[in-house]
Coordinates of C-alpha atoms and ligand atoms in Angstrom, one line a residue:
X9 CA 103.4 86.2 112.6
X10 CA 102.6 88.5 109.8
X11 CA 100.2 91.6 109.6
X12 CA 99.5 94.4 107.3
X13 CA 98.1 97.8 108.3
X14 CA 97.4 101.1 106.6
X15 CA 97.5 104.4 108.4
X16 CA 96.6 108.0 107.4
X17 CA 98.9 110.9 107.7
X18 CA 97.8 113.9 109.9
X19 CA 98.3 117.6 109.6
X20 CA 98.7 119.6 112.8
X21 CA 96.6 122.7 113.3
X22 CA 98.6 123.3 116.5
X23 CA 102.1 122.1 116.0
X24 CA 104.3 119.9 118.0
X25 CA 107.8 121.4 117.9
X26 CA 110.2 120.7 120.7
X27 CA 110.8 117.8 123.1
X28 CA 111.0 117.4 126.9
X29 CA 114.6 116.9 128.1
X30 CA 113.8 113.4 129.5
X31 CA 114.3 110.2 127.4
X32 CA 111.2 108.7 125.7
X33 CA 110.4 111.3 123.1
X34 CA 107.8 113.4 125.0
X35 CA 106.6 116.6 123.3
X36 CA 107.3 119.9 125.0
X37 CA 104.0 121.3 123.8
X38 CA 100.5 120.0 123.1
X39 CA 99.4 119.6 119.5
X40 CA 96.2 119.1 117.7
X41 CA 95.8 117.6 114.2
X42 CA 93.3 116.3 111.6
X43 CA 93.7 112.9 110.1
X44 CA 93.5 112.9 106.3
X45 CA 91.8 110.6 103.9
X46 CA 94.3 110.8 101.0
X47 CA 97.8 110.5 102.4
X48 CA 98.5 107.0 103.6
X49 CA 101.2 104.4 104.4
X50 CA 100.7 100.7 104.1
X51 CA 103.1 98.5 106.1
X52 CA 103.6 94.7 106.4
X53 CA 105.5 93.3 109.3
X54 CA 106.6 89.6 109.3
X55 CA 108.6 88.1 112.2
X56 CA 110.7 85.4 110.7
X57 CA 112.7 82.6 112.3
X58 CA 116.5 82.8 111.8
X59 CA 116.4 86.2 110.2
X60 CA 119.8 87.7 111.3
X61 CA 118.5 91.2 111.7
X62 CA 115.5 93.5 110.9
X63 CA 115.0 94.3 107.2
X64 CA 113.3 97.5 106.1
X65 CA 112.1 98.1 102.5
X66 CA 110.6 101.6 102.1
X67 CA 109.0 102.5 98.8
X68 CA 110.7 99.5 97.2
X69 CA 114.2 100.4 98.4
X70 CA 116.1 98.3 101.0
X71 CA 117.2 100.7 103.7
X72 CA 120.3 100.2 105.8
X73 CA 120.5 103.8 107.2
X74 CA 118.9 105.7 110.1
X75 CA 115.4 105.0 108.6
X76 CA 116.1 101.2 109.2
X77 CA 117.4 102.0 112.7
X78 CA 114.3 103.9 113.7
X79 CA 112.2 101.0 112.6
X80 CA 114.5 98.6 114.5
X81 CA 114.1 100.6 117.7
X82 CA 110.3 100.5 117.6
X83 CA 110.5 96.7 116.9
X84 CA 112.8 96.3 119.9
X85 CA 110.0 97.6 122.1
X86 CA 107.6 95.1 120.6
X87 CA 110.2 92.2 120.9
X88 CA 110.6 93.0 124.6
X89 CA 107.0 91.8 125.1
X90 CA 107.3 88.7 122.8
X91 CA 107.7 85.2 124.3
X92 CA 110.0 84.3 121.5
X93 CA 111.6 87.5 120.1
X94 CA 112.4 87.4 116.4
X95 CA 113.7 89.8 113.8
X96 CA 111.2 91.1 111.2
X97 CA 110.9 91.9 107.5
X98 CA 109.1 95.2 107.1
X99 CA 107.8 96.5 103.8
X100 CA 106.2 99.9 103.6
X101 CA 104.9 102.2 101.0
X102 CA 103.8 105.8 101.3
X103 CA 101.3 107.2 98.8
X104 CA 102.9 110.6 98.9
X105 CA 106.5 112.1 99.1
X106 CA 108.6 110.7 101.9
X107 CA 110.6 113.0 104.4
X108 CA 109.4 116.1 102.6
X109 CA 107.1 117.8 105.1
X110 CA 103.9 115.8 104.4
X111 CA 104.0 113.8 107.6
X112 CA 105.4 110.5 106.3
X113 CA 106.8 109.8 109.8
X114 CA 103.3 110.1 111.3
X115 CA 101.6 107.6 109.0
X116 CA 104.8 105.5 108.7
X117 CA 105.2 104.9 112.4
X118 CA 101.5 104.6 113.1
X119 CA 101.2 101.8 110.4
X120 CA 104.3 100.1 111.7
X121 CA 103.1 100.2 115.4
X122 CA 99.7 98.7 114.4
X123 CA 101.2 96.0 112.1
X124 CA 104.1 95.1 114.4
X125 CA 101.9 94.6 117.5
X126 CA 99.4 92.6 115.5
X127 CA 102.1 90.4 113.9
X128 CA 103.5 89.8 117.4
X129 CA 100.0 88.7 118.5
X130 CA 99.9 91.4 121.3
X131 CA 96.4 92.5 121.9
X132 CA 97.2 96.1 122.7
X133 CA 94.6 98.9 123.1
X134 CA 94.8 101.9 120.7
X135 CA 96.1 103.9 123.6
X136 CA 99.1 101.6 124.0
X137 CA 99.7 101.5 120.3
X138 CA 99.6 105.3 120.1
X139 CA 102.1 105.5 123.0
X140 CA 104.4 103.1 121.1
X141 CA 104.1 105.2 117.9
X142 CA 104.8 108.4 119.9
X143 CA 108.1 107.0 121.2
X144 CA 109.3 106.6 117.5
X145 CA 107.8 109.8 116.2
X146 CA 105.5 112.0 118.4
X147 CA 103.2 113.1 115.5
X148 CA 102.6 109.4 114.8
X149 CA 100.7 109.0 118.1
X150 CA 97.9 111.2 116.5
X151 CA 97.7 109.0 113.4
X152 CA 96.3 106.1 115.3
X153 CA 93.0 108.0 115.5
X154 CA 90.7 109.7 113.0
X155 CA 89.0 113.1 113.2
X156 CA 90.5 115.9 115.3
X157 CA 93.2 114.5 117.6
X158 CA 95.0 116.0 120.6
X159 CA 98.4 115.0 121.9
X160 CA 99.2 116.5 125.3
X161 CA 102.7 117.7 126.2
X162 CA 104.8 115.2 128.1
X163 CA 105.6 115.6 131.8
X164 CA 108.2 118.1 132.8
X165 CA 110.5 115.6 134.5
X166 CA 111.7 112.1 133.6
X167 CA 109.1 109.4 133.7
X168 CA 108.2 106.1 132.1
X169 CA 104.5 107.0 131.9
X170 CA 102.4 106.3 128.8
X171 CA 101.4 109.3 126.7
X172 CA 99.0 108.6 123.9
X173 CA 96.9 110.9 121.7
X174 CA 93.1 111.3 122.2
X175 CA 90.4 111.9 119.6
X176 CA 88.6 115.1 120.6
X177 CA 86.1 115.8 117.8
X178 CA 84.7 113.8 114.9
X179 CA 85.2 114.9 111.3
X180 CA 81.5 115.7 111.0
X181 CA 81.7 118.2 113.9
X182 CA 83.6 120.6 111.6
X183 CA 83.9 119.1 108.1
X184 CA 86.7 120.9 106.2
X185 CA 88.4 120.2 102.9
X186 CA 92.2 120.2 102.9
X187 CA 94.2 121.0 99.8
X188 CA 97.8 119.8 100.1
X189 CA 99.7 122.0 97.7
X190 CA 102.8 119.9 96.8
X191 CA 105.8 122.0 95.9
X192 CA 108.5 119.4 95.5
X193 CA 108.9 115.6 95.5
X194 CA 112.4 115.9 97.0
X195 CA 113.4 115.0 100.5
X196 CA 114.2 117.9 102.8
X197 CA 117.7 118.6 103.9
X198 CA 117.1 118.6 107.6
X199 CA 114.5 116.3 109.1
X200 CA 111.9 117.4 111.7
X201 CA 113.7 115.7 114.6
X202 CA 117.0 117.4 114.0
X203 CA 115.4 120.8 113.2
X204 CA 113.3 120.9 116.4
X205 CA 116.3 119.8 118.5
X206 CA 118.4 122.6 116.9
X207 CA 115.6 125.1 117.6
X208 CA 115.2 124.1 121.3
X209 CA 119.0 124.2 121.8
X210 CA 119.8 127.4 120.0
X211 CA 116.7 129.6 119.3
X212 CA 116.4 132.8 121.3
X213 CA 112.7 132.5 120.7
X214 CA 112.2 128.9 121.9
X215 CA 110.7 129.9 125.3
X216 CA 108.3 132.3 123.6
X217 CA 107.3 129.5 121.2
X218 CA 106.5 127.2 124.1
X219 CA 104.2 129.8 125.7
X220 CA 102.6 130.6 122.4
X221 CA 102.1 127.0 121.5
X222 CA 100.5 126.0 124.8
X223 CA 98.1 129.0 124.6
X224 CA 97.2 128.7 120.9
X225 CA 96.6 124.9 121.1
X226 CA 94.0 125.5 123.9
X227 CA 92.4 128.3 121.8
X228 CA 92.5 126.2 118.6
X229 CA 90.6 123.4 120.4
X230 CA 88.0 125.9 121.7
X231 CA 87.6 127.5 118.2
X232 CA 87.0 124.0 116.7
X233 CA 84.5 123.2 119.5
X234 CA 82.6 126.5 118.8
X235 CA 83.0 126.0 115.0
X236 CA 84.4 129.5 114.9
X237 CA 86.3 129.4 111.6
X238 CA 87.4 133.1 111.6
X239 CA 89.1 132.7 114.9
X240 CA 90.4 129.3 114.0
X241 CA 92.0 130.7 110.8
X242 CA 93.9 133.4 112.7
X243 CA 95.1 131.0 115.4
X244 CA 96.3 128.2 113.0
X245 CA 98.2 130.6 110.9
X246 CA 99.8 132.3 113.9
X247 CA 100.8 129.0 115.3
X248 CA 102.5 127.8 112.2
X249 CA 104.2 131.1 111.5
X250 CA 105.5 131.1 115.1
X251 CA 106.9 127.6 114.7
X252 CA 108.6 128.5 111.4
X253 CA 110.0 131.8 113.0
X254 CA 111.6 129.8 115.8
X255 CA 113.2 127.5 113.2
X256 CA 114.2 130.4 111.0
X257 CA 116.0 132.0 114.0
X258 CA 118.5 129.0 113.9
X259 CA 118.9 129.1 110.1
X260 CA 116.3 126.6 109.0
X261 CA 114.1 128.0 106.3
X262 CA 111.5 125.4 105.0
X263 CA 109.3 127.7 103.1
X264 CA 110.2 128.7 99.5
X265 CA 109.0 131.4 97.2
X266 CA 106.3 129.0 95.9
X267 CA 105.1 128.5 99.5
X268 CA 105.0 132.3 99.9
X269 CA 102.9 132.7 96.7
X270 CA 100.4 130.1 98.0
X271 CA 100.1 132.0 101.3
X272 CA 99.5 135.2 99.3
X273 CA 96.6 133.6 97.4
X274 CA 95.1 132.3 100.7
X275 CA 95.3 135.8 102.2
X276 CA 93.7 137.4 99.1
X277 CA 90.9 134.8 99.1
X278 CA 90.2 135.5 102.8
X279 CA 90.3 139.3 102.3
X280 CA 87.7 138.8 99.5
X281 CA 85.4 136.9 101.8
X282 CA 86.2 133.2 101.1
X283 CA 87.1 131.4 104.3
X284 CA 90.5 129.7 103.7
X285 CA 93.5 129.3 105.9
X286 CA 96.9 127.7 105.7
X287 CA 99.4 125.7 107.7
X288 CA 103.0 124.5 106.9
X289 CA 105.1 121.8 108.4
X290 CA 108.7 121.0 108.3
X291 CA 108.8 121.4 104.5
X292 CA 107.8 123.8 101.7
X293 CA 104.3 122.4 101.0
X294 CA 101.3 124.5 102.1
X295 CA 98.1 122.9 103.3
X296 CA 95.0 125.0 102.8
X297 CA 91.7 124.4 104.7
X298 CA 88.4 125.5 103.3
X299 CA 84.6 124.9 103.7
X300 CA 83.4 122.1 101.4
X301 CA 81.2 124.6 99.5
X302 CA 84.2 126.7 98.6
X303 CA 86.4 123.8 97.5
X304 CA 86.1 123.9 93.7
X305 CA 86.8 127.7 93.5
X306 CA 89.8 127.5 95.9
X307 CA 91.3 124.5 94.1
X308 CA 91.3 126.4 90.8
X309 CA 93.1 129.3 92.4
X310 CA 95.7 127.0 94.1
X311 CA 96.4 125.0 90.9
X312 CA 97.2 128.3 89.1
X313 CA 100.0 129.3 91.5
X314 CA 103.3 129.2 89.6
X315 CA 105.6 126.4 90.9
X316 CA 102.9 124.2 92.5
X317 CA 103.5 120.7 91.2
X318 CA 100.0 119.4 92.1
X319 CA 97.2 120.0 94.5
X320 CA 95.9 116.9 96.4
X321 CA 92.4 117.2 97.7
X322 CA 91.8 115.5 101.1
X323 CA 89.0 115.3 103.7
X324 CA 89.2 114.7 107.4
X325 CA 89.0 111.0 108.0
X326 CA 87.2 109.5 111.0
X327 CA 89.3 106.3 110.7
X328 CA 93.0 106.0 110.4
X329 CA 94.1 102.4 110.9
X330 CA 92.8 99.9 108.5
X331 CA 93.7 96.2 108.4
X332 CA 94.5 93.9 105.5
X333 CA 90.9 92.5 105.6
X334 CA 89.5 96.0 105.1
X335 CA 91.9 97.0 102.3
Ligands
ADP12 P1 108.0 114.0 107.2 O1 107.7 115.5 107.0 O2 107.8 113.2 105.9 O3 107.3 113.4 108.3 P2 110.3 113.6 108.9 O4 111.7 114.2 108.8 O5 109.5 114.0 110.1 O6 109.6 114.0 107.5 O7 110.4 112.0 108.9 C1 110.9 111.3 107.8 C2 111.4 110.0 108.3 O8 110.3 109.2 108.7 C3 112.1 109.2 107.2 O9 113.4 109.6 107.0 C4 112.0 107.8 107.8 O10 113.0 107.6 108.8 C5 110.7 107.8 108.5 N1 109.6 107.2 107.6 C6 109.0 107.8 106.5 N2 108.1 107.0 106.0 C7 108.2 105.8 106.7 C8 107.5 104.6 106.7 N3 106.5 104.3 105.8 N4 107.8 103.6 107.6 C9 108.7 103.9 108.6 N5 109.4 105.0 108.7 C10 109.1 106.0 107.8
DP6_13 C1 106.3 120.1 112.0 O1 106.8 113.9 114.8 O2 108.3 114.0 112.8 O3 105.2 118.1 111.5 O4 109.0 113.0 117.2 O5 111.2 113.8 116.3 O6 109.8 112.1 115.0 P1 109.8 113.3 116.0 O7 109.2 114.5 115.2 P2 107.9 114.5 114.2 O8 107.7 116.1 114.1 C2 106.5 116.7 113.5 C3 106.7 118.1 113.4 C4 105.6 118.9 112.6 C5 104.5 119.3 113.5 C6 103.4 118.3 113.9 O9 103.2 117.4 113.1 O10 102.9 118.5 114.9

């Protein structure tokens, strides 16, 4: 009753930000992401006889806080389907900063969902594993799949329906290089869940965000389908800035002066004819998308930005979940 899985983080081109009012962690808006090669989580789950409660070790530290409770809640859903429910020992490592705006919850809960269902000997489909991951952290539903991945918004009213992500294009349909410009290794002060809940409760712009997000997600999918990078660049930047504006309106500022400097460099590159565009999540790091042929030149520019700790080069991965036998 032990299994190990590795999952890749994903970066949203169209952001999920806001939840439906009903229980079950359904997103209020559709989102579309790419699964990355370089940022991964590896998780081992072992269900053990007579263990008095779940244990969770994250990056070599035994956790007894909300991080452990979130893992425990996901395991409760798995245990509810086990003939002989047991507590589990969970060990997980992220290859990149945790809780910092680089989607550790996405790869973390995707790897946990895959490993836990396998350790419990449940032969679940990817759709069902994606739904399980979404209930823990909605962005994690997308990390079950590779390539370009869509997660629809949840239903308006309460329901127990499954909602899983769907792969929509392969990486080869529109191959892009992603530079993750890491600005800090520190954890953020306010996590994504709390920040989006505060935005939806208090922001005067929340309803405009919802309309904008529904429209731009559709347009982003169409621009990817048509391989229209100019339009895609405008839409992705507009989507991320609208998300950050809604958070800013309730006092949450994730970007720093270093983030702003990176954005300036991306704008300058584009004005000078190099296709590059940025997106930012709930943290100060900036992710820059470029054509593979422009990667070397853009990387040098990004590494030169004052305050950037390091630039991690990633590609879009067509596979996310890997099992112990493949590692
Ligand atoms: P991020 O931008 O890194 O996704 P979030 O605030 O969305 O930040 O989520 C961070 C939370 O995700 C952590 O506080 C922890 O609860 C959970 N998390 C991160 N890594 C893992 C992991 N490997 N396994 C399980 N949970 C994880
Ligand atoms: C800004 O998936 O971490 O990265 O469902 O509450 O766990 P919960 O939120 P989470 O939020 C991700 C927010 C985002 C945008 C995105 O990845 O789509």
